[in-house]
Short mmCIF file of C-alpha atoms in Angstrom, two decimals:
data_model
loop_
_atom_site.label_atom_id
_atom_site.label_comp_id
_atom_site.label_asym_id
_atom_site.label_seq_id
_atom_site.Cartn_x
_atom_site.Cartn_y
_atom_site.Cartn_z
CA MET N 543 163.47 50.08 142.10
CA SER N 544 163.75 47.79 144.60
CA ALA N 545 167.83 48.56 145.25
CA HIS N 546 166.11 52.22 146.72
CA ALA N 547 165.84 53.58 149.66
CA THR N 548 163.00 52.03 151.06
CA THR N 549 164.69 48.72 151.64
CA GLN N 550 167.22 50.69 153.26
CA PRO N 551 166.85 50.57 157.46
CA THR N 552 165.39 53.70 158.14
CA ASP N 553 166.07 53.61 162.30
CA VAL N 554 164.56 56.62 163.52
CA LYS N 555 167.17 57.57 165.95
CA THR N 556 170.06 57.93 163.33
CA LEU N 557 167.74 59.23 160.52
CA TRP N 558 168.49 62.80 162.12
CA GLY N 559 171.25 62.17 163.88
CA GLY N 560 173.41 64.09 160.81
CA GLY N 561 175.72 62.54 158.43
CA THR N 562 172.86 61.38 156.21
CA SER N 563 169.78 62.33 154.10
CA PRO N 564 166.94 61.49 156.66
CA PHE N 565 164.73 61.38 153.61
CA GLY N 566 166.73 59.42 151.41
CA ILE N 567 167.17 62.01 148.46
CA SER N 568 169.69 64.11 147.77
CA TYR N 569 169.48 68.17 148.00
CA GLY N 570 168.55 68.98 144.68
CA LYS N 571 165.57 66.79 144.46
CA MET N 572 164.27 67.74 147.66
CA MET N 573 163.90 71.49 146.51
CA MET N 574 162.84 70.27 142.96
CA TRP N 575 159.98 68.32 145.14
CA PHE N 576 159.45 71.89 147.16
CA PHE N 577 159.10 73.91 143.77
CA LEU N 578 156.78 71.63 142.36
CA MET N 579 154.52 71.65 145.73
CA SER N 580 154.31 75.29 145.33
CA ASP N 581 153.90 75.34 141.93
CA ALA N 582 150.91 72.33 142.27
CA PHE N 583 149.30 75.02 144.66
CA THR N 584 149.51 77.79 141.87
CA PHE N 585 147.52 75.61 139.50
CA SER N 586 145.49 74.43 142.23
CA GLY N 587 144.51 77.82 143.16
CA LEU N 588 143.58 78.93 139.50
CA LEU N 589 141.62 75.94 138.57
CA THR N 590 139.47 76.09 141.93
CA ALA N 591 138.64 79.34 140.86
CA TYR N 592 137.74 78.56 137.41
CA GLY N 593 135.41 75.74 139.10
CA PHE N 594 134.20 78.87 141.45
CA MET N 595 133.00 80.97 138.27
CA ARG N 596 132.10 77.96 136.66
CA HIS N 597 129.96 76.50 139.34
CA LYS N 598 128.00 80.11 139.47
CA TYR N 599 127.50 80.72 136.15
CA HIS N 600 126.67 77.10 134.84
CA ASP N 601 123.72 78.53 133.25
CA VAL N 602 125.63 80.38 130.46
CA TRP N 603 128.75 78.48 130.47
CA PRO N 604 130.06 77.20 127.07
CA VAL N 605 130.27 72.78 126.24
CA ALA N 606 133.99 72.27 125.46
CA GLY N 607 132.78 70.27 122.97
CA ASP N 608 130.95 73.10 121.17
CA VAL N 609 134.26 75.45 121.04
CA PHE N 610 137.35 72.69 120.33
CA THR N 611 135.91 70.99 117.43
CA HIS N 612 138.73 71.43 114.89
CA PHE N 613 141.13 69.13 113.60
CA PRO N 614 144.08 69.79 111.26
CA PHE N 615 143.66 68.95 107.25
CA TYR N 616 140.02 68.26 107.80
CA ASN N 617 137.14 70.55 107.58
CA GLY N 618 134.44 69.45 109.75
CA HIS N 619 134.08 69.15 113.26
CA ILE N 620 135.14 66.47 115.68
CA GLU N 621 135.03 66.68 119.58
CA LEU N 622 138.07 66.47 121.63
CA ALA N 623 139.73 64.46 119.08
CA TYR N 624 142.61 66.94 118.75
CA VAL N 625 143.16 67.78 122.41
CA ALA N 626 142.99 64.11 122.87
CA PHE N 627 145.76 64.02 120.49
CA MET N 628 147.88 66.47 122.44
CA THR N 629 147.19 64.62 125.70
CA PHE N 630 148.48 61.79 124.28
CA ILE N 631 151.39 63.01 122.85
CA LEU N 632 152.16 64.42 126.50
CA ILE N 633 152.03 61.38 128.22
CA ALA N 634 154.10 59.98 125.34
CA SER N 635 156.60 62.19 126.12
CA SER N 636 156.30 61.55 130.01
CA VAL N 637 157.46 58.32 129.38
CA THR N 638 160.39 58.67 127.31
CA MET N 639 161.34 61.11 130.01
CA VAL N 640 161.18 58.22 132.50
CA LEU N 641 162.58 55.78 130.27
CA ALA N 642 165.35 58.40 129.63
CA VAL N 643 165.92 58.78 133.55
CA GLU N 644 166.05 54.58 133.36
CA ALA N 645 168.60 54.57 130.96
CA GLY N 646 170.70 57.22 133.33
CA HIS N 647 170.50 54.41 136.36
CA ARG N 648 172.26 52.16 133.97
CA MET N 649 174.89 54.88 132.76
CA ASP N 650 173.56 54.40 129.12
CA LYS N 651 174.21 57.61 127.52
CA LYS N 652 173.15 56.55 124.27
CA GLY N 653 169.98 55.33 125.71
CA VAL N 654 169.51 58.71 127.87
CA ILE N 655 170.35 61.16 124.83
CA ILE N 656 167.60 59.23 122.24
CA TRP N 657 164.87 59.32 124.83
CA MET N 658 165.56 62.88 125.61
CA PHE N 659 165.26 63.76 122.14
CA LEU N 660 161.93 62.09 122.08
CA THR N 661 160.96 63.98 124.64
CA ILE N 662 162.17 67.41 123.40
CA ILE N 663 159.85 66.36 120.46
CA GLY N 664 157.14 65.32 121.82
CA GLY N 665 157.10 68.82 124.17
CA ALA N 666 157.34 70.99 121.28
CA ILE N 667 154.74 69.52 119.14
CA PHE N 668 152.66 70.26 122.35
CA VAL N 669 153.39 73.51 122.71
CA GLY N 670 152.51 73.97 118.75
CA SER N 671 149.35 72.29 119.34
CA GLN N 672 148.57 74.83 121.47
CA ALA N 673 149.37 77.56 119.80
CA TRP N 674 147.12 76.23 116.89
CA GLU N 675 144.25 75.55 119.46
CA TRP N 676 144.79 79.16 120.56
CA TYR N 677 144.52 80.32 116.84
CA HIS N 678 141.15 78.60 116.29
CA PHE N 679 139.74 79.91 119.73
CA ILE N 680 140.46 83.37 119.16
CA HIS N 681 139.25 83.83 115.54
CA GLY N 682 136.23 81.79 116.24
CA THR N 683 133.44 80.64 113.87
CA GLU N 684 132.21 81.58 110.73
CA HIS N 685 128.83 82.60 112.23
CA GLY N 686 130.11 84.16 115.48
CA ALA N 687 127.53 85.58 117.86
CA VAL N 688 125.87 88.82 118.55
CA ARG N 689 126.56 91.72 121.25
CA GLU N 690 124.28 94.36 122.51
CA PHE N 691 126.02 97.10 124.16
CA ILE N 692 125.28 101.02 124.64
CA LYS N 693 126.74 103.68 122.10
CA ASP N 694 125.66 106.82 122.48
CA GLY N 695 122.67 106.16 124.24
CA VAL N 696 121.21 103.37 121.84
CA TRP N 697 121.57 100.00 121.67
CA VAL N 698 123.29 98.55 119.14
CA LYS N 699 123.92 94.88 117.93
CA GLU N 700 127.48 93.57 116.39
CA VAL N 701 128.20 90.45 115.15
CA PHE N 702 131.96 89.06 116.62
CA HIS N 703 133.40 86.53 115.78
CA GLY N 704 135.85 84.18 118.12
CA ALA N 705 137.31 85.13 121.93
CA ASN N 706 139.49 87.35 123.86
CA LEU N 707 139.76 88.43 127.42
CA ARG N 708 136.32 90.90 126.99
CA VAL N 709 134.42 88.80 124.88
CA ASN N 710 133.34 85.39 123.82
CA GLU N 711 131.29 84.21 121.30
CA TYR N 712 130.35 80.42 122.79
CA GLY N 713 129.37 81.84 126.26
CA HIS N 714 130.33 83.83 129.42
CA PRO N 715 134.06 85.96 128.70
CA LEU N 716 134.95 84.36 132.07
CA PHE N 717 135.24 80.75 130.05
CA ALA N 718 137.85 83.00 127.56
CA ASP N 719 139.62 84.27 130.70
CA PHE N 720 140.25 81.22 132.21
CA PHE N 721 141.14 79.13 129.45
CA PHE N 722 143.85 82.03 128.60
CA PHE N 723 145.12 82.02 131.53
CA ILE N 724 145.17 78.70 132.79
CA THR N 725 146.46 76.85 129.20
CA GLY N 726 148.82 79.84 128.59
CA PHE N 727 150.57 79.32 132.35
CA HIS N 728 150.69 75.76 131.25
CA GLY N 729 151.70 75.96 128.04
CA PHE N 730 154.52 78.52 129.95
CA HIS N 731 155.69 75.64 131.68
CA VAL N 732 155.76 72.85 128.77
CA PHE N 733 157.82 75.53 126.98
CA SER N 734 160.47 75.92 129.86
CA GLY N 735 160.17 72.59 130.17
CA VAL N 736 161.29 71.90 126.76
CA VAL N 737 164.05 74.69 127.32
CA ILE N 738 165.49 72.75 130.38
CA ASN N 739 165.25 69.42 128.75
CA ILE N 740 167.37 71.33 126.00
CA ILE N 741 170.17 72.50 128.22
CA ILE N 742 170.28 69.27 130.15
CA PHE N 743 170.13 67.38 126.80
CA ILE N 744 173.64 69.25 125.50
CA GLY N 745 174.73 68.22 129.26
CA VAL N 746 174.43 64.85 128.30
CA ILE N 747 175.87 64.83 124.67
CA ASN N 748 178.86 66.77 126.20
CA GLY N 749 179.38 63.85 128.50
CA THR N 750 178.72 66.01 131.55
CA TYR N 751 177.13 63.87 133.75
CA HIS N 752 178.60 60.75 132.46
CA LYS N 753 181.90 62.10 134.32
CA ARG N 754 180.15 63.00 136.98
CA GLY N 755 179.09 59.43 137.37
CA HIS N 756 175.46 59.89 138.09
CA TYR N 757 172.50 60.89 135.74
CA GLU N 758 170.78 63.06 138.33
CA MET N 759 170.34 66.19 136.70
CA VAL N 760 167.96 63.91 134.12
CA GLU N 761 166.11 63.04 136.89
CA LYS N 762 165.19 66.14 138.33
CA THR N 763 164.16 67.60 135.02
CA GLY N 764 162.20 64.75 134.83
CA LEU N 765 160.44 65.42 137.73
CA TYR N 766 159.49 69.03 136.27
CA TRP N 767 158.62 67.39 133.11
CA HIS N 768 156.26 64.96 134.69
CA PHE N 769 154.76 67.21 136.66
CA VAL N 770 153.76 69.54 133.94
CA ASP N 771 152.08 66.13 132.20
CA LEU N 772 150.28 66.10 135.47
CA VAL N 773 148.98 69.42 135.35
CA TRP N 774 147.44 69.05 132.31
CA VAL N 775 145.85 66.09 133.21
CA PHE N 776 143.94 68.44 135.54
CA VAL N 777 143.65 71.05 132.69
CA PHE N 778 142.26 68.21 130.57
CA THR N 779 139.32 67.11 132.64
CA PHE N 780 138.50 70.13 134.01
CA PHE N 781 138.39 72.38 130.74
CA TYR N 782 137.50 69.56 128.00
CA LEU N 783 135.93 66.70 129.55
CA LEU N 784 133.43 67.92 132.42
CA MET R 880 182.44 60.67 158.51
CA GLU R 881 181.11 61.10 155.20
CA ARG R 882 180.56 64.80 154.55
CA ASP R 883 177.06 66.22 153.99
CA ASP R 884 178.04 69.94 152.87
CA ILE R 885 179.69 69.06 149.40
CA TYR R 886 177.98 71.15 146.69
CA GLU R 887 176.35 68.05 145.17
CA TYR R 888 175.82 64.66 146.11
CA SER R 889 173.44 62.15 144.75
CA LEU R 890 171.64 58.56 146.13
CA ASP R 891 170.05 55.88 144.52
CA THR R 892 171.17 56.67 140.92
CA HIS R 893 172.27 53.34 140.04
CA HIS R 894 170.50 50.12 138.81
CA ASN R 895 171.88 46.96 137.27
CA GLU R 896 170.34 45.82 133.79
CA GLU R 897 168.15 43.07 135.41
CA GLU R 898 166.82 45.81 137.44
CA GLY R 899 166.11 47.94 134.76
CA LYS R 900 164.28 45.66 132.61
CA LYS R 901 161.60 45.14 136.08
CA VAL R 902 161.36 49.01 135.33
CA ARG R 903 160.80 49.04 131.95
CA LYS R 904 158.09 46.99 132.01
CA LYS R 905 156.33 48.81 135.07
CA ILE R 906 156.52 52.06 132.67
CA TYR R 907 155.26 50.15 129.69
CA GLN R 908 152.31 49.00 132.29
CA VAL R 909 151.74 52.53 133.63
CA LEU R 910 151.77 54.04 130.07
CA GLY R 911 148.95 51.39 129.03
CA ILE R 912 146.83 52.22 131.52
CA LEU R 913 146.97 55.82 131.42
CA SER R 914 146.14 55.32 127.20
CA ALA R 915 143.46 53.12 128.38
CA ILE R 916 141.85 55.66 130.63
CA THR R 917 142.25 58.46 128.52
CA ILE R 918 141.08 56.79 125.26
CA PHE R 919 137.88 55.78 127.70
CA GLU R 920 137.08 58.91 128.82
CA VAL R 921 137.28 60.75 125.68
CA GLY R 922 135.03 58.04 124.08
CA MET R 923 132.81 58.68 126.90
CA GLY R 924 132.27 62.59 126.58
CA MET R 925 132.23 62.21 122.58
CA LYS R 926 129.16 59.88 123.20
CA PHE R 927 127.20 61.55 126.37
CA SER R 928 128.34 64.78 126.63
CA ARG R 929 124.79 66.46 125.46
CA VAL R 930 123.01 63.26 127.17
CA GLU R 931 121.26 65.06 130.64
CA SER R 932 120.65 62.24 132.65
CA MET R 933 124.26 61.14 132.15
CA GLN R 934 125.69 64.41 133.29
CA GLU R 935 126.17 63.44 136.87
CA ILE R 936 127.66 60.35 136.56
CA LEU R 937 130.28 61.70 133.83
CA LYS R 938 131.39 64.16 136.34
CA TYR R 939 131.72 62.09 139.05
CA SER R 940 133.62 59.38 136.61
CA PHE R 941 135.70 61.77 135.22
CA ILE R 942 136.98 63.24 138.40
CA ALA R 943 137.75 59.55 140.17
CA LEU R 944 139.71 58.67 136.94
CA THR R 945 141.58 61.95 136.63
CA LEU R 946 143.09 61.17 140.24
CA VAL R 947 143.68 57.47 139.40
CA LYS R 948 145.50 58.69 136.15
CA ALA R 949 147.55 61.33 138.32
CA ALA R 950 148.43 58.78 141.24
CA TYR R 951 149.97 56.52 138.54
CA ILE R 952 151.93 59.74 137.51
CA VAL R 953 152.98 60.93 140.51
CA LEU R 954 153.86 57.37 142.41
CA VAL R 955 155.59 55.70 139.49
CA PHE R 956 156.76 58.25 136.70
CA MET R 957 157.88 60.87 139.43
CA HIS R 958 158.54 57.39 141.56
CA LEU R 959 157.09 58.83 144.78
CA GLY R 960 155.81 55.77 145.79
CA ASP R 961 158.95 54.10 145.99
CA GLU R 962 160.70 57.10 147.89
CA ARG R 963 160.82 56.77 151.61
CA LYS R 964 157.83 57.29 153.44
CA ASN R 965 158.62 60.50 155.30
CA LEU R 966 158.88 62.10 152.08
CA ARG R 967 156.13 60.63 150.68
CA TRP R 968 153.69 61.96 153.29
CA ILE R 969 155.32 65.20 153.72
CA VAL R 970 154.68 65.82 150.12
CA LEU R 971 150.96 63.92 149.77
CA ALA R 972 149.70 64.91 153.41
CA THR R 973 150.25 68.68 152.78
CA TYR R 974 149.08 68.79 149.51
CA LEU R 975 146.06 66.80 149.85
CA VAL R 976 145.00 68.90 152.96
CA LEU R 977 145.56 72.29 152.11
CA VAL R 978 143.79 71.72 148.33
CA GLY R 979 140.87 69.79 149.77
CA TYR R 980 140.06 72.68 152.12
CA LEU R 981 140.44 74.94 149.46
CA ILE R 982 138.23 73.00 147.10
CA PHE R 983 135.75 72.39 149.82
CA ILE R 984 135.35 76.11 150.82
CA CYS R 985 135.36 77.24 146.65
CA LEU R 986 132.77 75.16 145.95
CA THR R 987 130.08 75.75 149.17
CA GLU R 988 130.67 79.44 148.57
CA ALA R 989 130.24 78.70 144.55
CA VAL R 990 126.68 77.30 145.64
CA TYR R 991 125.87 80.29 147.50
CA ALA R 992 127.10 82.53 145.10
CA GLY R 993 125.10 81.21 141.97
CA GLU R 994 121.99 80.99 144.25
CA HIS R 995 122.22 85.00 144.89
CA ARG R 996 123.31 85.90 141.71
CA THR R 997 121.69 89.34 141.05
CA TRP R 998 121.67 91.46 138.11
CA ASP R 999 124.55 91.05 135.83
CA PRO R 1000 124.74 92.19 132.24
CA VAL R 1001 126.49 89.63 130.71
CA ILE R 1002 124.53 86.78 131.82
CA ASP R 1003 121.28 89.11 130.96
CA ALA R 1004 122.71 89.44 127.07
CA PHE R 1005 123.37 85.73 126.31
CA LYS R 1006 120.04 84.74 127.94
CA SER R 1007 117.95 87.26 125.66
CA LEU R 1008 120.33 85.94 122.54
CA VAL R 1009 119.58 81.99 123.89
CA GLY R 1010 116.27 82.80 123.73
CA GLY R 1011 116.30 84.24 120.56
CA GLY R 1012 114.56 87.43 122.18
CA GLY R 1013 116.58 90.85 122.71
CA ALA R 1014 113.50 92.76 123.95
CA HIS R 1015 114.64 92.92 127.72
CA HIS R 1016 115.46 96.25 127.59
#
């Protein structure tokens, strides 16, 4: 890291005089940063809207610890354990990604292949875990909840299980709406991240970037992948912990 | 003069074995920090999520710890901490100012919206269920 842009002289006069990159990064990375910023604003908007509604309906908002209690191959209830596992998987895959970038800096093709492969596996496990979590949230508990509504002019009671966009047995339906929307949007980011990683991975195996003389494509897809991890850190806090 | 209009070019994409070792050491350090924070958060969440008196302190400490984690990811993993100052602040300042304002305005308005909440069929139904009643109509 010490050999990077910061150590180079950045004289303001020559910096903007042309013939050089004023920000010390390439065009592709600059555009990736701009894209990630717009994406960050989207997620911030979603999470802030979630915060608004949660604040407004604080008395009927479900506690996440009551909702997400399942763990694979275990019949009892453990709060937060599975989502903690998911978080760890995503952090670990972020680490393998940054190790792939580091290997690329040394032109170590074999290292890049190994670390990128592990990153893709981690991403796939995460997407699968999210599908599993959705399954349990949609199906709900055995006893479910009762809802009352007017049918043909009389009040009727009905037992329902789980959550969808209209009802939610654990509390306010908006919780379910935001959950599906935000984790869904994030899950789609993870999915597309895995697809992009696979595309770059094939390029690495074929030696495309080695021939080019640098592994900057791995760095760019790495930026996207870290961003996905970054968003999850916030989703994890605001949906599950608080 | 070097051309800057070529299709694809790259800067600072190499380092040697020795620098690589330093970089890797830092990566593993950050992995340790991020894991430790996450484990701590989950532990606190499991233990105190139903303790009424702990709610406030949990809320603010979780948000603070999340910001610490986010800072490590952005500055080390995304390498923004070692980019040039101008790039770093173009990204960070723009984001922080705009989102800071968004959060401020939404929290203020949410308090107002919550205080002036009038009739809401969903809330009504839920409160009657929680209260074990159902005789609200």
